Short mmCIF file of C-alpha atoms and ligand atoms in Angstrom, two decimals:
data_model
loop_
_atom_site.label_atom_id
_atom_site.label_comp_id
_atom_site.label_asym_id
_atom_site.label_seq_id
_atom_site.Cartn_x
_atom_site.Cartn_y
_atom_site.Cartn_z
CA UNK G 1 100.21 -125.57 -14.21
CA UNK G 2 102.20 -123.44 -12.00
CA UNK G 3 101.50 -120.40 -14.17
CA UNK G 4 97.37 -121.12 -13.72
CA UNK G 5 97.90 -121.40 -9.78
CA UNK G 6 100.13 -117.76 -9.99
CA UNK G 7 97.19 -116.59 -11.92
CA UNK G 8 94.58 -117.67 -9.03
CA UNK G 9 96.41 -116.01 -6.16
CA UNK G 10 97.03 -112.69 -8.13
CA UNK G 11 93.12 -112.95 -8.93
CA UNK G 12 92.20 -113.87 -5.18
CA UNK G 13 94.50 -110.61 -4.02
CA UNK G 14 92.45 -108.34 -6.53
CA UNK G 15 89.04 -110.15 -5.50
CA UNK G 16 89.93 -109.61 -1.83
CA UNK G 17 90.74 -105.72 -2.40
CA UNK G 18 88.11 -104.91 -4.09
CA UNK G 19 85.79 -106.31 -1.68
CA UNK G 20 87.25 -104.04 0.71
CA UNK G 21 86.03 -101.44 -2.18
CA UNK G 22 82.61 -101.81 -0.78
CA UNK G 23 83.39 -100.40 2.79
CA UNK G 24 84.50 -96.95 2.14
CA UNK G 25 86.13 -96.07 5.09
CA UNK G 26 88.95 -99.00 4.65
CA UNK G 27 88.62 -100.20 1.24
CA UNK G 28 91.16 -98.79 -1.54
CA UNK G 29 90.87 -99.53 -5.65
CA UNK G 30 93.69 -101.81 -7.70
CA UNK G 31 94.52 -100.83 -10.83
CA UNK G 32 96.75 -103.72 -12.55
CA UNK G 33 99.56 -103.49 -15.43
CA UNK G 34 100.94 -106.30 -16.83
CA UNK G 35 100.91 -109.03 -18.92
CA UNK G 36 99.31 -112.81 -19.20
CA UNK G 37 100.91 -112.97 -14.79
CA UNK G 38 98.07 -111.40 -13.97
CA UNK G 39 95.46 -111.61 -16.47
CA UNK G 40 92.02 -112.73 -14.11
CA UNK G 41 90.32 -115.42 -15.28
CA UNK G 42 91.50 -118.80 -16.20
CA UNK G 43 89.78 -121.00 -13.60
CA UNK G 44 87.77 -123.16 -16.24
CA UNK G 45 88.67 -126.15 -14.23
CA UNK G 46 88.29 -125.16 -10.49
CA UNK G 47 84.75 -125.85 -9.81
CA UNK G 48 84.73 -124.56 -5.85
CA UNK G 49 84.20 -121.23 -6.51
CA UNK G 50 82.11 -120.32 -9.95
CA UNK G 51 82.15 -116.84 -10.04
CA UNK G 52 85.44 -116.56 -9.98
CA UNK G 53 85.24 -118.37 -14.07
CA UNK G 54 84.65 -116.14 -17.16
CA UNK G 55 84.06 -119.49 -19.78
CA UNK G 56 80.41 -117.61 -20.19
CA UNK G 57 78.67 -115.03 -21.72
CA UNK G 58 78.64 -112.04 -21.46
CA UNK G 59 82.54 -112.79 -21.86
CA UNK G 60 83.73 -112.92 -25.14
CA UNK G 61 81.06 -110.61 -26.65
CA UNK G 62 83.68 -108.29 -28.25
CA UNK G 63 83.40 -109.90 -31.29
CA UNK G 64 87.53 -110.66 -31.69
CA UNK G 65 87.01 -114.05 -30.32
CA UNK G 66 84.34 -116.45 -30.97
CA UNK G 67 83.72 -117.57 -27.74
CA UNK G 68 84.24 -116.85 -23.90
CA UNK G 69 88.37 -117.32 -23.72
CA UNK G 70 88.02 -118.25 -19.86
CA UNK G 71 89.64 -114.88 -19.03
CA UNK G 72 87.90 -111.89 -17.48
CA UNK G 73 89.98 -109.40 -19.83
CA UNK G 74 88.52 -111.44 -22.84
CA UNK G 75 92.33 -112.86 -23.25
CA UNK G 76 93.46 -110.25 -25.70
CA UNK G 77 97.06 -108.59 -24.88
CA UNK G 78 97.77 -105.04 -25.13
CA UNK G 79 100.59 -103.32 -24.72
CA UNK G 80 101.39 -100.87 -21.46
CA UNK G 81 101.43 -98.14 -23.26
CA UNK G 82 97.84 -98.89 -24.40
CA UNK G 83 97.30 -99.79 -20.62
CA UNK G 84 98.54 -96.54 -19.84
CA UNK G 85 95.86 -95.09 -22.42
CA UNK G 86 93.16 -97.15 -21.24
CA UNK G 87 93.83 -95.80 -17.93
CA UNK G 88 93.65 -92.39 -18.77
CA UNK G 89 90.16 -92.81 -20.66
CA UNK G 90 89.14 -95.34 -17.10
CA UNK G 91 90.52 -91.63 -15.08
CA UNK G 92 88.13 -89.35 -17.28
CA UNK G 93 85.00 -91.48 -16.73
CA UNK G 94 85.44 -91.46 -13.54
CA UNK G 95 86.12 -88.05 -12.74
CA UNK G 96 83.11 -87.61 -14.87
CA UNK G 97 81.02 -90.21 -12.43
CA UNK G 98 82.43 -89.37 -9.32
CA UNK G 99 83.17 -85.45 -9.72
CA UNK G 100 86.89 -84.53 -9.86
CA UNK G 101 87.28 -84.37 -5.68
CA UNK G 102 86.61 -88.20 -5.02
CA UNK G 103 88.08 -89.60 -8.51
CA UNK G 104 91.37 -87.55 -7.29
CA UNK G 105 90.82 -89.18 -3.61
CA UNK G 106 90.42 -92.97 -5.08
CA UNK G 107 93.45 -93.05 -7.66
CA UNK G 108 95.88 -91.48 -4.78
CA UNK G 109 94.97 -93.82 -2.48
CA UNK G 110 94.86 -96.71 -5.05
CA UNK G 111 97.25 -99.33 -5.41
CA UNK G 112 98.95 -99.69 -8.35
CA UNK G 113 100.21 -103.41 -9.14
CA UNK G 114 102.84 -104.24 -11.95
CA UNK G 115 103.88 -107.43 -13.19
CA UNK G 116 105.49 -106.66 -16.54
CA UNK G 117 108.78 -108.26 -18.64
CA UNK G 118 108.18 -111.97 -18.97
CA UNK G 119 107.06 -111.10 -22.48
CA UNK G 120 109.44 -108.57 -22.75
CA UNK G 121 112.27 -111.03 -22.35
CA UNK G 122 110.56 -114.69 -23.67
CA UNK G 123 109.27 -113.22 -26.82
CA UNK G 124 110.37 -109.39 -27.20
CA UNK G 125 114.61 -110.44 -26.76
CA UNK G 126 115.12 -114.41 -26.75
CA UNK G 127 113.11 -115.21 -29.56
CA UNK G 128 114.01 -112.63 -31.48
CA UNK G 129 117.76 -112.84 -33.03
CA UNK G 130 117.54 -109.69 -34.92
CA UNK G 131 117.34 -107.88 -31.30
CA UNK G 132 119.65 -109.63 -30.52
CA UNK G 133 121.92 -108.60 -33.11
CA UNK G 134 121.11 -104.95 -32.04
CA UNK G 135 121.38 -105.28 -28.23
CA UNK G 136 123.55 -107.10 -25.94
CA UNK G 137 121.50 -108.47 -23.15
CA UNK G 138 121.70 -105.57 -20.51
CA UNK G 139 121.06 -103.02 -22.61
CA UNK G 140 117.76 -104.44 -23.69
CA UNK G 141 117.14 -104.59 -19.80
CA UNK G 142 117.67 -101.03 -19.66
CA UNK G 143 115.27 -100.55 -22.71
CA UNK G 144 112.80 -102.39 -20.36
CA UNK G 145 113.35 -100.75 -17.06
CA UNK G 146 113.80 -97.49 -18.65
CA UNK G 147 109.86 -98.06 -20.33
CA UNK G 148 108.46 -99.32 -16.50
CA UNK G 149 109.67 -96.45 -15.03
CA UNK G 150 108.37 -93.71 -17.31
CA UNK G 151 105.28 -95.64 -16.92
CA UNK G 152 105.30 -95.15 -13.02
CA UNK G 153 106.08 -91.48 -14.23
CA UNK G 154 103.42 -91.49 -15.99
CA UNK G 155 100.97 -92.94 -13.79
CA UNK G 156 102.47 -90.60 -10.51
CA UNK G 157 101.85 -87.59 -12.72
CA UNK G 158 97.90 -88.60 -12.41
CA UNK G 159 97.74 -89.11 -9.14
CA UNK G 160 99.54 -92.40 -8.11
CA UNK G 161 101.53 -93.07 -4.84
CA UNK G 162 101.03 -96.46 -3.64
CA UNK G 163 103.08 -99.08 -6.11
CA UNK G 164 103.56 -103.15 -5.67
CA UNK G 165 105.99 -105.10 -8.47
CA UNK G 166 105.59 -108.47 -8.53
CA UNK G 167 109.75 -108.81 -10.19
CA UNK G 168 110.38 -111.28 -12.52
CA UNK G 169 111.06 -115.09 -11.67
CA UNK G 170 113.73 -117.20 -13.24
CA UNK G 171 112.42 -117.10 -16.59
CA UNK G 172 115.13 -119.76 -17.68
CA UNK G 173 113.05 -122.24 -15.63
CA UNK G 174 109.63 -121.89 -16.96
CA UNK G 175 109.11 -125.55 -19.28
CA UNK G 176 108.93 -123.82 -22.37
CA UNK G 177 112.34 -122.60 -21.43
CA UNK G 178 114.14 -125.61 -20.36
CA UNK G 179 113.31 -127.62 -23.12
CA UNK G 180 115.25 -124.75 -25.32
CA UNK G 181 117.94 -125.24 -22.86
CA UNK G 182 117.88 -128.89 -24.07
CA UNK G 183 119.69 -130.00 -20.95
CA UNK G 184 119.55 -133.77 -20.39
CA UNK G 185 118.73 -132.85 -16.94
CA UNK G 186 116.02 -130.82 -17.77
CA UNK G 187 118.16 -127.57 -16.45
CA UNK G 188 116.80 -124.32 -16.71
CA UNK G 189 118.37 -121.73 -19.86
CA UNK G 190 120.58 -119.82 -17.81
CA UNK G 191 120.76 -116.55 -20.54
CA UNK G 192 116.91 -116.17 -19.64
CA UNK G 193 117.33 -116.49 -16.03
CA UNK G 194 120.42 -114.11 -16.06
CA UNK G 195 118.30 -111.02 -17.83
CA UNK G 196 114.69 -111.85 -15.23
CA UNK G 197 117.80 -111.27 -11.98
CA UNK G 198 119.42 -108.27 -14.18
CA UNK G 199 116.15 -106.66 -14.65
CA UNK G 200 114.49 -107.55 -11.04
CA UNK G 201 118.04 -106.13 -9.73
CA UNK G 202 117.95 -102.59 -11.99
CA UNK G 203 114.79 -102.28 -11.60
CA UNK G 204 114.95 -101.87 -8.25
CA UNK G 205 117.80 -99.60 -8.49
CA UNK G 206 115.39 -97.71 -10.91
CA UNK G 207 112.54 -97.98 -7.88
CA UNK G 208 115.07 -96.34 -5.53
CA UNK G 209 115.54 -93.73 -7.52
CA UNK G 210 111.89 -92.75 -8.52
CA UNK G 211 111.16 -92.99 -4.76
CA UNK G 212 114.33 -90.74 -3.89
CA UNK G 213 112.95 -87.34 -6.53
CA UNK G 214 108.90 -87.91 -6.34
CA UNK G 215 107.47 -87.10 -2.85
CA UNK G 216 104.95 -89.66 -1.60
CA UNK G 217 105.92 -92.74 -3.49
CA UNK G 218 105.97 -95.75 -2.42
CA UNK G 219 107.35 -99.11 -3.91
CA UNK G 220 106.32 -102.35 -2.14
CA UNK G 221 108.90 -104.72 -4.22
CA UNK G 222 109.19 -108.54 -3.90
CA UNK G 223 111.66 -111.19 -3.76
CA UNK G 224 109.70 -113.25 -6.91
CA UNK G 225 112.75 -114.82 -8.10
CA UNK G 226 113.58 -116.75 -4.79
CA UNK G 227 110.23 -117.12 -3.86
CA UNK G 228 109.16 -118.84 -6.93
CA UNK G 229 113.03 -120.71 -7.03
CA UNK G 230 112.49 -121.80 -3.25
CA UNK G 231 109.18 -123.44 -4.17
CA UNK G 232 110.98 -125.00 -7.58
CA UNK G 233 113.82 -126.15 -6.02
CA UNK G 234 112.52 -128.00 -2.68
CA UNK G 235 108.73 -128.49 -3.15
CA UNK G 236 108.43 -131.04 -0.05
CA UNK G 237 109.69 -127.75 2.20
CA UNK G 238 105.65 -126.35 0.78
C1 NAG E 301 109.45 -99.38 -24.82
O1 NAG E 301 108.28 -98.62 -25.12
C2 NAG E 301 108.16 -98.25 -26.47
C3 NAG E 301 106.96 -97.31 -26.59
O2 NAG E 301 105.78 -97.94 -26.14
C4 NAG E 301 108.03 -99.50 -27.32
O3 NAG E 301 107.91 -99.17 -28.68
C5 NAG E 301 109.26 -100.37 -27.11
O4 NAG E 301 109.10 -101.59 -27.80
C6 NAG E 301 109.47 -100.66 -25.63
N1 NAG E 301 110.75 -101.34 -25.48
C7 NAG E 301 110.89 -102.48 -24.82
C8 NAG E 301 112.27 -103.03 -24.82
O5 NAG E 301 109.99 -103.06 -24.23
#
């Protein structure tokens, strides 16, 4: 339940921006990486707004699934480097559409909004014991940062200044997670908590860096972890 509501805001924030898309003298475009955080859609059951559900044709027409999955990206998961090649194909359309003068004007003034490693760490490291076996826990966080940062390499070299990072929360508390954890209490796994601060806290480090050798970036970075903890840990404060 939590996850769904994470999912509404981060579809709200993308909803409200590119609103703002139709008044060109304020409105900028928001290109999103990431995984299932901030996959749009999902709102099956929240009746007060109806556009804002994808349960309905055309959706689902891609013939992978057999019907609508609820999710505007049609629910299927692709990796960033395919994101990153997606992009690229998105950039030549529309310098195609646009002419190359405006396309280069909309993706430097774009945002650029990452929420990547839950998967990375849930599936990719934890439930994986042959990774394990090959990679103590940090080093796979470096193995992540190092792949998030090439991608902001990546996506600077076309034209990108303007990034926000979501950060990882404290994957150790998710459900899924504490029932691994087995704690009578219903305590969070503390291993998979420990690598979401480890990478939120390198990655920055990483963020500094970038913004310290390529001119014009910027990194808006948030405080996920506590902000998601706060809510977790006194819900009456809310
Ligand atoms: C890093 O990126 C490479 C190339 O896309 C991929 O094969 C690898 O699995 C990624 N590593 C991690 C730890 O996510």
């Amino acid at each position: 339940m939590r996850m769904e509501k994470l999912l509404v805001l981060v579809c709200f924030l993308a909803i409200s921006v590119f609103a703002a898309g139709e008044d060109e003298e304020n409105g900028v475009a928001l290109f999103i990486f990431g995984d299932s955080t901030v996959d749009p859609g999902n709102n099956n059951y929240i009746s007060a707004v109806p556009q804002f559900r994808a349960d309905h044709p055309p959706y689902g027409n891609n013939g992978f699934f057999e019907k609508p999955t609820g999710r505007f990206c049609e629910g299927r998961v692709v990796d960033l480097k395919k994101q990153l090649d997606q992009f690229e194909e998105l950039q030549d359309k529309l310098v195609e559409k646009l002419g190359s003068d405006e396309a280069e004007k909309l993706f430097s003034e774009a945002v650029y909004f990452l929420s990547i490693g839950s998967n990375d760490y849930l599936g990719g490291y934890l439930a994986n014991p042959e990774i394990q076996q090959l990679h103590p826990p940090q080093e796979y966080v470096g193995m992540v940062v190092t792949n998030v940062t090439k991608a902001i390499q990546i996506l600077y070299s076309k034209g990108a200044r303007k990034f926000g990072n979501l950060g990882l929360s404290a994957l150790g508390c998710l459900p899924i997670m504490r029932a691994m954890a087995n704690d009578p209490n219903g305590g969070c796994l503390a291993a998979a908590s420990a690598m979401a601060a480890a990478h939120n806290s390198a990655l920055s480090t990483a963020f500094q860096g970038l913004a310290s050798v390529l001119p014009g970036l910027t990194i808006a970075d948030s405080n996920f972890y506590d902000f998601l903890n706060d809510r977790l840990e006194q819900p009456s404060k809310y």
